[in-house]
Amino acid sequence: MAVFNFSIHTASFCLIALFLILFSNPILILSSGTLDTTPTHTTATTNPNFFDSQISLYGDAALVDGGSSISLTSSSVSSYGMVMYEKPLKFLESNPRNGVSFTAHFSFSISGDKGDGIVFLIAPKDLASKFPGKDKFGITRDVRFFGVEFDTSMDGNVGDSNVNHVGIVVNNLASSSIVNVSGANLVLNSGKKLQSWIDYDASSKRIEVRLSELGTARPYDPLLGYSVDLGQLWKDEEVFVGISSSSGNSKQKSNLYSGRFVVRDVPSSLHSQPIDPSSIKEADQSSKRDGEQKNSFCPLSILAGLIFTTGCGALAAFVVLFLWVVFVDRHRIIPAEPDFKYENINVVVEKDMDDAKNLLNGNA
């Protein structure tokens, strides 16, 4: 006779299903209240509210498309245009040990003509009063500035090596460092919308430039890195940040679609421990990279790990029990109890052996 307990199977099945659900994502269930939804990477999007009263336009620069973008150059030959933030910046405040770092992120496009492209620049206020000059990007040669150029022309007089490069320029139009953008499978004057991140770290005194198509993730490795001490270059002088463009001898059009400039102070305690330039991530404090989040201590994750381990052990035990009940216990035959009863047996004991013999002889 086989015995099979259906309730045991049902309970085992339910417990196994429960642990499978926990197994699928235990950390998410336990930490859903503090789940960090900060994006891994930052990408630029058109922001109609970005171009407001905090910036000034110079030369041929003008708001277009209902104020959602800026046309830096017009469709005419030798056009110059610049956009500049009105809020000044000091790289060294009262305490020279406290440097200022920044992150700039903007999106732009350059048409297919071979003009000068665009340049991200940091310069004193007198640049605006002298703009536009007749030199490249509308900048006169007597103006001190620091810039990151996205150049689509080749001028051997300023060290250009090709018509598709990103370069660093310091106090003159000659490039101090150049990288060919073609190596990143990008063309500056393709007419496509591109985006760039420019990060400066005051503790390591290094600037890094990243470039990608709009809508793609921020590249982990920089396209160009350059060592420069902007604090030593500008000291406590007030400078301004802007983006300038010139079409050169062409009708090249350059447009700016979005932008962000974030400044952060570097604590003096960090100066004794410089940051490794190769490990510099995105500098915006409001959008930290996931690498920093992974290194943070989270007691809830440890608790979730312990519960997960315990659950796995319990799940294994229930699986063994379930298999035992299905394949072993159901075939076990319970032996039937034998039928028996009690009977009274009468035993006659004769007191006298002779009487017994006589009785036997008499019967015979």
Coordinates of N, CA and C in Angstrom, one line a residue, residues 142-331:
D142 N 46.5 89.6 -29.4 CA 47.0 90.3 -28.2 C 46.2 89.9 -26.9
V143 N 45.1 89.1 -27.1 CA 44.3 88.7 -26.0 C 44.8 87.4 -25.4
R144 N 44.9 87.4 -24.1 CA 45.3 86.2 -23.4 C 44.1 85.3 -23.2
F145 N 44.2 84.0 -23.5 CA 43.1 83.1 -23.3 C 43.6 81.7 -23.3
F146 N 42.7 80.8 -22.8 CA 42.9 79.4 -22.8 C 41.8 78.8 -23.6
G147 N 42.0 77.9 -24.5 CA 40.9 77.4 -25.3 C 41.1 75.9 -25.7
V148 N 40.0 75.3 -26.0 CA 39.9 73.9 -26.5 C 39.2 74.1 -27.9
E149 N 40.0 73.9 -29.0 CA 39.4 74.1 -30.3 C 39.0 72.9 -30.9
F150 N 37.9 73.0 -31.7 CA 37.3 71.9 -32.5 C 37.4 72.4 -33.9
D151 N 38.6 72.1 -34.5 CA 39.1 72.8 -35.7 C 38.8 72.0 -37.0
T152 N 38.3 72.6 -38.0 CA 38.0 72.0 -39.3 C 38.8 72.6 -40.4
S153 N 39.9 73.3 -40.1 CA 40.8 73.8 -41.1 C 42.2 73.5 -40.7
M154 N 43.1 73.5 -41.7 CA 44.5 73.2 -41.5 C 45.3 74.4 -41.8
D155 N 45.9 75.0 -40.8 CA 46.7 76.2 -40.9 C 48.1 75.9 -40.4
G156 N 49.1 75.7 -41.2 CA 50.4 75.3 -40.8 C 51.0 76.4 -39.9
N157 N 50.6 77.6 -40.0 CA 51.2 78.7 -39.2 C 50.9 78.6 -37.7
V158 N 49.8 77.9 -37.4 CA 49.4 77.7 -36.0 C 49.5 76.2 -35.5
G159 N 50.2 75.4 -36.3 CA 50.5 74.1 -35.9 C 49.4 73.1 -36.2
D160 N 48.4 73.4 -37.1 CA 47.4 72.5 -37.4 C 47.9 71.3 -38.3
S161 N 47.6 70.1 -38.0 CA 48.1 69.0 -38.7 C 47.1 68.3 -39.7
N162 N 45.8 68.6 -39.5 CA 44.7 68.1 -40.4 C 43.5 69.0 -40.2
V163 N 42.5 68.6 -41.0 CA 41.2 69.4 -41.0 C 40.2 68.8 -40.1
N164 N 40.5 68.0 -39.2 CA 39.5 67.3 -38.3 C 40.2 67.0 -37.0
H165 N 40.4 68.0 -36.2 CA 41.2 67.8 -34.9 C 40.7 68.6 -33.8
V166 N 41.0 68.1 -32.6 CA 40.8 68.9 -31.3 C 42.1 69.3 -30.8
G167 N 42.3 70.5 -30.3 CA 43.6 71.0 -29.9 C 43.4 71.9 -28.6
I168 N 44.5 72.0 -27.9 CA 44.6 72.9 -26.8 C 45.4 74.2 -27.2
V169 N 44.9 75.3 -26.9 CA 45.6 76.6 -27.3 C 45.7 77.4 -26.0
V170 N 46.9 78.0 -25.8 CA 47.2 78.8 -24.6 C 47.8 80.1 -25.0
N171 N 47.1 81.2 -24.8 CA 47.5 82.5 -25.0 C 47.8 82.9 -26.4
N172 N 47.7 82.0 -27.3 CA 47.8 82.3 -28.8 C 47.1 81.3 -29.6
L173 N 47.0 81.4 -30.8 CA 46.3 80.5 -31.7 C 47.0 79.3 -32.1
A174 N 48.3 79.2 -31.7 CA 49.1 78.0 -31.9 C 48.6 76.8 -31.0
S175 N 48.4 75.7 -31.5 CA 48.0 74.5 -30.7 C 49.1 73.9 -30.0
S176 N 48.9 73.8 -28.6 CA 49.9 73.2 -27.8 C 49.8 71.6 -27.8
S177 N 48.7 71.1 -28.1 CA 48.5 69.7 -28.2 C 47.3 69.4 -29.1
I178 N 47.5 68.4 -30.0 CA 46.5 68.1 -31.0 C 46.2 66.6 -31.1
V179 N 44.9 66.3 -31.3 CA 44.6 64.9 -31.6 C 43.6 64.8 -32.7
N180 N 43.8 63.9 -33.6 CA 43.0 63.7 -34.8 C 41.7 63.0 -34.4
V181 N 40.5 63.7 -34.6 CA 39.2 63.2 -34.3 C 38.8 62.0 -35.1
S182 N 39.4 61.8 -36.2 CA 39.1 60.7 -37.1 C 39.4 59.3 -36.4
G183 N 40.3 59.4 -35.4 CA 40.6 58.1 -34.7 C 39.5 57.7 -33.8
A184 N 38.5 58.6 -33.5 CA 37.3 58.2 -32.8 C 36.1 58.0 -33.7
N185 N 36.4 57.9 -35.0 CA 35.3 57.7 -36.0 C 34.3 58.9 -36.0
L186 N 34.8 60.1 -35.8 CA 34.0 61.3 -35.8 C 34.5 62.3 -36.8
V187 N 33.6 63.0 -37.4 CA 33.9 64.1 -38.3 C 33.3 65.4 -37.8
L188 N 34.1 66.4 -37.4 CA 33.6 67.6 -36.8 C 32.6 68.3 -37.7
N189 N 32.9 68.5 -39.0 CA 32.1 69.2 -39.9 C 31.2 68.3 -40.7
S190 N 30.6 67.3 -40.1 CA 29.7 66.4 -40.8 C 28.3 66.9 -40.8
G191 N 28.0 68.0 -40.0 CA 26.7 68.5 -39.8 C 25.9 67.8 -38.7
K192 N 26.4 66.7 -38.2 CA 25.8 65.9 -37.1 C 25.9 66.7 -35.8
K193 N 25.0 66.4 -34.9 CA 25.1 67.0 -33.6 C 26.1 66.2 -32.7
L194 N 27.1 66.9 -32.2 CA 28.1 66.3 -31.4 C 28.0 66.9 -30.0
Q195 N 28.6 66.2 -29.0 CA 28.7 66.7 -27.6 C 30.1 66.5 -27.1
S196 N 30.5 67.5 -26.2 CA 31.8 67.4 -25.7 C 31.7 67.6 -24.2
W197 N 32.6 67.0 -23.4 CA 32.8 67.2 -22.0 C 34.3 67.7 -21.8
I198 N 34.4 68.8 -21.2 CA 35.7 69.3 -20.9 C 35.8 69.4 -19.3
D199 N 36.8 68.6 -18.8 CA 36.9 68.5 -17.3 C 38.3 69.0 -16.9
Y200 N 38.3 70.0 -16.0 CA 39.6 70.4 -15.4 C 39.6 70.1 -13.9
D201 N 40.7 69.5 -13.5 CA 40.9 69.1 -12.1 C 42.0 69.9 -11.5
A202 N 41.7 70.8 -10.5 CA 42.8 71.7 -10.0 C 43.8 71.0 -9.2
S203 N 43.5 69.8 -8.5 CA 44.5 69.1 -7.7 C 45.5 68.5 -8.6
S204 N 45.1 67.9 -9.7 CA 46.1 67.2 -10.6 C 46.6 68.1 -11.7
K205 N 45.9 69.3 -11.8 CA 46.3 70.3 -12.8 C 46.3 69.7 -14.2
R206 N 45.2 69.2 -14.5 CA 45.0 68.5 -15.8 C 43.6 68.7 -16.4
I207 N 43.6 68.9 -17.7 CA 42.3 69.0 -18.4 C 42.1 67.9 -19.4
E208 N 40.9 67.4 -19.4 CA 40.6 66.3 -20.3 C 39.4 66.6 -21.2
V209 N 39.5 66.2 -22.4 CA 38.4 66.5 -23.4 C 37.8 65.2 -23.9
R210 N 36.5 65.1 -23.9 CA 35.8 63.9 -24.5 C 34.8 64.4 -25.5
L211 N 34.6 63.5 -26.5 CA 33.8 63.9 -27.6 C 33.0 62.7 -28.1
S212 N 31.7 62.9 -28.4 CA 30.9 61.8 -29.0 C 29.7 62.4 -29.7
E213 N 29.0 61.5 -30.4 CA 27.7 62.0 -31.0 C 26.7 62.3 -30.0
L214 N 25.8 63.2 -30.2 CA 24.8 63.5 -29.3 C 23.8 62.3 -29.1
G215 N 23.5 62.0 -27.9 CA 22.6 60.9 -27.6 C 23.4 59.6 -27.2
T216 N 24.7 59.6 -27.3 CA 25.5 58.5 -26.9 C 26.1 58.7 -25.5
A217 N 26.6 57.7 -24.9 CA 27.2 57.8 -23.6 C 28.5 58.5 -23.6
R218 N 28.8 59.1 -22.4 CA 30.0 59.8 -22.2 C 31.2 58.8 -22.3
P219 N 32.2 59.0 -23.2 CA 33.3 58.1 -23.3 C 34.1 58.0 -21.9
Y220 N 34.5 56.8 -21.6 CA 35.3 56.6 -20.4 C 36.7 57.2 -20.6
D221 N 37.3 56.9 -21.7 CA 38.7 57.5 -21.9 C 38.6 58.8 -22.6
P222 N 39.4 59.8 -22.2 CA 39.4 61.1 -22.9 C 40.0 61.0 -24.3
L223 N 39.5 61.9 -25.1 CA 40.1 62.0 -26.5 C 41.4 62.7 -26.4
L224 N 41.5 63.7 -25.5 CA 42.7 64.5 -25.3 C 42.9 64.8 -23.9
G225 N 44.1 64.7 -23.4 CA 44.5 65.1 -22.0 C 45.7 66.0 -22.1
Y226 N 45.7 67.1 -21.2 CA 46.8 68.0 -21.2 C 47.0 68.6 -19.8
S227 N 48.3 68.7 -19.4 CA 48.6 69.2 -18.1 C 48.8 70.7 -18.2
V228 N 48.0 71.4 -17.4 CA 48.0 72.9 -17.3 C 47.6 73.3 -16.0
D229 N 48.2 74.4 -15.5 CA 47.8 75.0 -14.2 C 47.1 76.3 -14.4
L230 N 45.8 76.2 -14.5 CA 45.0 77.4 -14.8 C 45.0 78.3 -13.6
G231 N 45.2 77.8 -12.4 CA 45.4 78.7 -11.3 C 46.6 79.6 -11.4
Q232 N 47.7 79.0 -11.9 CA 48.9 79.8 -12.1 C 48.8 80.7 -13.3
L233 N 48.0 80.3 -14.3 CA 47.8 81.1 -15.5 C 47.0 82.4 -15.2
W234 N 45.9 82.2 -14.4 CA 45.0 83.3 -14.2 C 45.1 83.9 -12.8
K235 N 45.6 83.2 -11.8 CA 45.7 83.6 -10.4 C 44.4 84.0 -9.9
D236 N 44.3 85.2 -9.3 CA 43.0 85.7 -8.8 C 42.3 86.6 -9.8
E237 N 42.7 86.6 -11.0 CA 42.0 87.5 -12.0 C 40.7 86.9 -12.4
E238 N 39.7 87.8 -12.6 CA 38.4 87.4 -13.1 C 38.4 87.1 -14.5
V239 N 37.9 85.9 -14.9 CA 37.9 85.5 -16.3 C 36.4 85.0 -16.6
F240 N 36.2 84.8 -17.8 CA 34.8 84.5 -18.3 C 34.9 83.3 -19.2
V241 N 33.9 82.5 -19.3 CA 33.8 81.3 -20.1 C 32.9 81.5 -21.3
G242 N 33.3 81.1 -22.4 CA 32.5 81.2 -23.6 C 32.8 80.2 -24.7
I243 N 32.1 80.3 -25.8 CA 32.3 79.5 -27.0 C 32.2 80.4 -28.2
S244 N 33.2 80.3 -29.0 CA 33.3 81.2 -30.2 C 33.5 80.4 -31.5
S245 N 33.1 81.0 -32.6 CA 33.3 80.4 -33.9 C 33.5 81.4 -35.0
S246 N 34.2 80.9 -36.0 CA 34.3 81.8 -37.2 C 34.3 80.9 -38.5
S247 N 33.8 81.4 -39.5 CA 33.6 80.6 -40.8 C 34.8 80.7 -41.7
G248 N 35.8 81.6 -41.4 CA 36.9 81.7 -42.2 C 36.5 82.2 -43.6
N249 N 37.1 81.6 -44.7 CA 36.8 82.0 -46.0 C 35.7 81.1 -46.6
S250 N 34.9 80.6 -45.8 CA 33.8 79.7 -46.2 C 32.5 80.3 -45.6
K251 N 31.4 79.5 -45.9 CA 30.1 79.8 -45.4 C 29.7 78.8 -44.3
Q252 N 30.7 78.3 -43.6 CA 30.4 77.3 -42.6 C 29.5 77.8 -41.5
K253 N 28.5 77.1 -41.1 CA 27.6 77.4 -40.0 C 27.9 76.6 -38.8
S254 N 27.9 77.2 -37.7 CA 28.1 76.5 -36.4 C 27.0 76.8 -35.5
N255 N 26.4 75.8 -34.9 CA 25.3 76.0 -34.0 C 25.5 75.4 -32.6
L256 N 25.0 76.0 -31.6 CA 25.1 75.5 -30.2 C 23.7 75.2 -29.7
Y257 N 23.5 73.9 -29.2 CA 22.2 73.4 -28.8 C 21.9 73.4 -27.3
S258 N 22.9 73.1 -26.6 CA 22.7 73.0 -25.1 C 24.1 73.2 -24.5
G259 N 24.1 73.5 -23.2 CA 25.3 73.7 -22.5 C 25.2 73.7 -21.0
R260 N 26.3 73.4 -20.3 CA 26.3 73.4 -18.9 C 27.7 73.6 -18.4
F261 N 27.8 74.5 -17.4 CA 29.2 74.8 -16.9 C 29.1 74.7 -15.3
V262 N 29.8 73.8 -14.7 CA 29.7 73.5 -13.3 C 31.1 73.8 -12.7
V263 N 31.1 74.6 -11.7 CA 32.3 74.9 -11.0 C 32.3 74.3 -9.6
R264 N 33.4 73.8 -9.1 CA 33.5 73.2 -7.8 C 34.8 73.5 -7.2
D265 N 34.8 73.8 -5.9 CA 36.1 74.1 -5.2 C 36.7 72.7 -4.8
V266 N 38.0 72.7 -4.8 CA 38.8 71.6 -4.3 C 39.3 71.8 -2.9
P267 N 38.9 70.9 -2.0 CA 39.3 71.1 -0.6 C 40.8 71.1 -0.5
S268 N 41.4 71.9 0.4 CA 42.8 71.9 0.6 C 43.4 70.6 1.0
S269 N 42.7 69.7 1.6 CA 43.2 68.4 2.1 C 43.5 67.5 0.9
L270 N 43.0 67.8 -0.3 CA 43.2 67.0 -1.4 C 44.5 67.3 -2.1
H271 N 45.1 68.5 -1.8 CA 46.3 68.9 -2.5 C 47.5 68.0 -2.1
S272 N 47.5 67.4 -0.9 CA 48.6 66.6 -0.5 C 48.4 65.2 -1.0
Q273 N 47.2 64.9 -1.6 CA 47.0 63.6 -2.3 C 46.4 63.8 -3.6
P274 N 47.3 64.1 -4.6 CA 46.8 64.5 -6.0 C 46.0 63.3 -6.6
I275 N 45.0 63.6 -7.3 CA 44.2 62.6 -8.0 C 44.9 62.1 -9.2
D276 N 44.9 60.7 -9.4 CA 45.5 60.1 -10.5 C 44.7 60.6 -11.8
P277 N 45.4 61.3 -12.7 CA 44.7 61.8 -13.9 C 43.9 60.7 -14.7
S278 N 44.5 59.5 -14.7 CA 43.9 58.4 -15.4 C 42.6 57.9 -14.8
S279 N 42.3 58.3 -13.6 CA 41.1 57.9 -12.9 C 40.0 59.0 -12.8
I280 N 40.3 60.1 -13.5 CA 39.3 61.2 -13.4 C 38.0 60.8 -14.1
K281 N 36.9 60.9 -13.4 CA 35.6 60.7 -13.9 C 34.9 62.0 -14.1
E282 N 33.6 62.0 -14.4 CA 32.9 63.2 -14.6 C 32.9 64.0 -13.3
A283 N 33.1 65.3 -13.4 CA 33.4 66.1 -12.2 C 32.1 66.7 -11.6
D284 N 31.0 66.6 -12.3 CA 29.8 67.2 -11.7 C 29.3 66.5 -10.5
Q285 N 29.2 67.2 -9.3 CA 28.8 66.6 -8.1 C 27.4 66.1 -8.2
S286 N 26.5 66.8 -9.0 CA 25.1 66.4 -9.1 C 24.9 65.1 -9.9
S287 N 26.0 64.6 -10.5 CA 25.8 63.4 -11.3 C 27.1 62.6 -11.3
K288 N 27.4 62.0 -10.1 CA 28.6 61.2 -9.8 C 28.5 59.9 -10.6
R289 N 29.7 59.5 -11.0 CA 29.8 58.2 -11.8 C 29.5 57.0 -10.9
D290 N 29.1 55.9 -11.6 CA 28.7 54.7 -10.8 C 29.9 54.1 -10.2
G291 N 31.1 54.4 -10.6 CA 32.3 53.8 -9.9 C 32.4 54.2 -8.5
E292 N 32.1 55.5 -8.2 CA 32.1 56.0 -6.8 C 31.0 55.4 -6.0
Q293 N 29.8 55.1 -6.6 CA 28.7 54.5 -5.9 C 29.0 53.1 -5.5
K294 N 29.7 52.4 -6.4 CA 30.0 51.0 -6.1 C 31.0 50.8 -5.0
N295 N 31.9 51.9 -4.8 CA 32.9 51.8 -3.7 C 32.3 52.2 -2.4
S296 N 31.1 52.8 -2.3 CA 30.5 53.2 -1.1 C 30.1 52.0 -0.2
F297 N 30.1 52.2 1.1 CA 29.7 51.1 2.0 C 28.2 51.2 2.2
C298 N 27.6 50.0 2.1 CA 26.1 49.9 2.2 C 25.8 48.7 3.1
P299 N 25.4 49.0 4.4 CA 25.1 47.9 5.3 C 23.9 47.1 4.8
L300 N 23.0 47.7 4.1 CA 21.8 47.0 3.6 C 22.2 45.9 2.6
S301 N 23.3 46.2 1.9 CA 23.7 45.2 0.9 C 24.3 44.0 1.6
I302 N 25.0 44.2 2.8 CA 25.5 43.1 3.5 C 24.4 42.2 4.1
L303 N 23.4 42.9 4.7 CA 22.2 42.2 5.2 C 21.5 41.4 4.1
A304 N 21.4 42.0 2.9 CA 20.7 41.3 1.8 C 21.5 40.1 1.4
G305 N 22.9 40.2 1.5 CA 23.7 39.1 1.1 C 23.5 37.9 2.1
L306 N 23.4 38.3 3.4 CA 23.3 37.2 4.4 C 21.9 36.5 4.2
I307 N 20.9 37.3 4.0 CA 19.5 36.7 3.8 C 19.5 35.9 2.5
F308 N 20.2 36.4 1.5 CA 20.3 35.6 0.3 C 21.0 34.3 0.5
T309 N 22.1 34.3 1.2 CA 22.8 33.0 1.5 C 22.0 32.1 2.3
T310 N 21.3 32.6 3.3 CA 20.4 31.7 4.1 C 19.3 31.2 3.3
G311 N 18.7 32.0 2.4 CA 17.7 31.5 1.6 C 18.1 30.4 0.6
C312 N 19.3 30.6 0.1 CA 19.8 29.5 -0.8 C 20.0 28.2 0.0
G313 N 20.5 28.2 1.2 CA 20.6 27.0 2.0 C 19.2 26.4 2.3
A314 N 18.3 27.2 2.6 CA 16.9 26.7 2.9 C 16.3 26.1 1.6
L315 N 16.5 26.8 0.5 CA 16.0 26.3 -0.8 C 16.6 24.9 -1.1
A316 N 17.9 24.8 -0.9 CA 18.5 23.5 -1.2 C 17.9 22.4 -0.3
A317 N 17.6 22.7 1.0 CA 17.0 21.7 1.9 C 15.6 21.3 1.4
F318 N 14.8 22.3 1.0 CA 13.5 22.0 0.6 C 13.5 21.2 -0.7
V319 N 14.4 21.5 -1.6 CA 14.5 20.7 -2.8 C 14.8 19.2 -2.5
V320 N 15.7 19.0 -1.6 CA 16.0 17.6 -1.2 C 14.8 17.0 -0.6
L321 N 14.1 17.7 0.3 CA 12.9 17.1 0.9 C 11.8 16.8 -0.1
F322 N 11.7 17.7 -1.1 CA 10.7 17.5 -2.1 C 11.0 16.3 -2.9
L323 N 12.2 16.2 -3.3 CA 12.6 15.0 -4.1 C 12.5 13.7 -3.4
W324 N 12.8 13.7 -2.1 CA 12.6 12.5 -1.2 C 11.2 12.1 -1.1
V325 N 10.3 13.1 -0.9 CA 8.9 12.8 -0.8 C 8.3 12.2 -2.1
V326 N 8.8 12.8 -3.3 CA 8.2 12.4 -4.6 C 8.8 11.0 -5.0
F327 N 10.1 10.8 -4.9 CA 10.7 9.6 -5.5 C 11.0 8.5 -4.5
V328 N 11.0 8.8 -3.2 CA 11.4 7.7 -2.3 C 10.2 7.4 -1.4
D329 N 9.7 8.4 -0.7 CA 8.7 8.1 0.3 C 7.4 7.6 -0.3
R330 N 7.1 8.0 -1.5 CA 5.8 7.5 -2.1 C 5.8 6.1 -2.4
H331 N 7.0 5.4 -2.6 CA 7.1 4.0 -2.9 C 7.3 3.1 -1.7

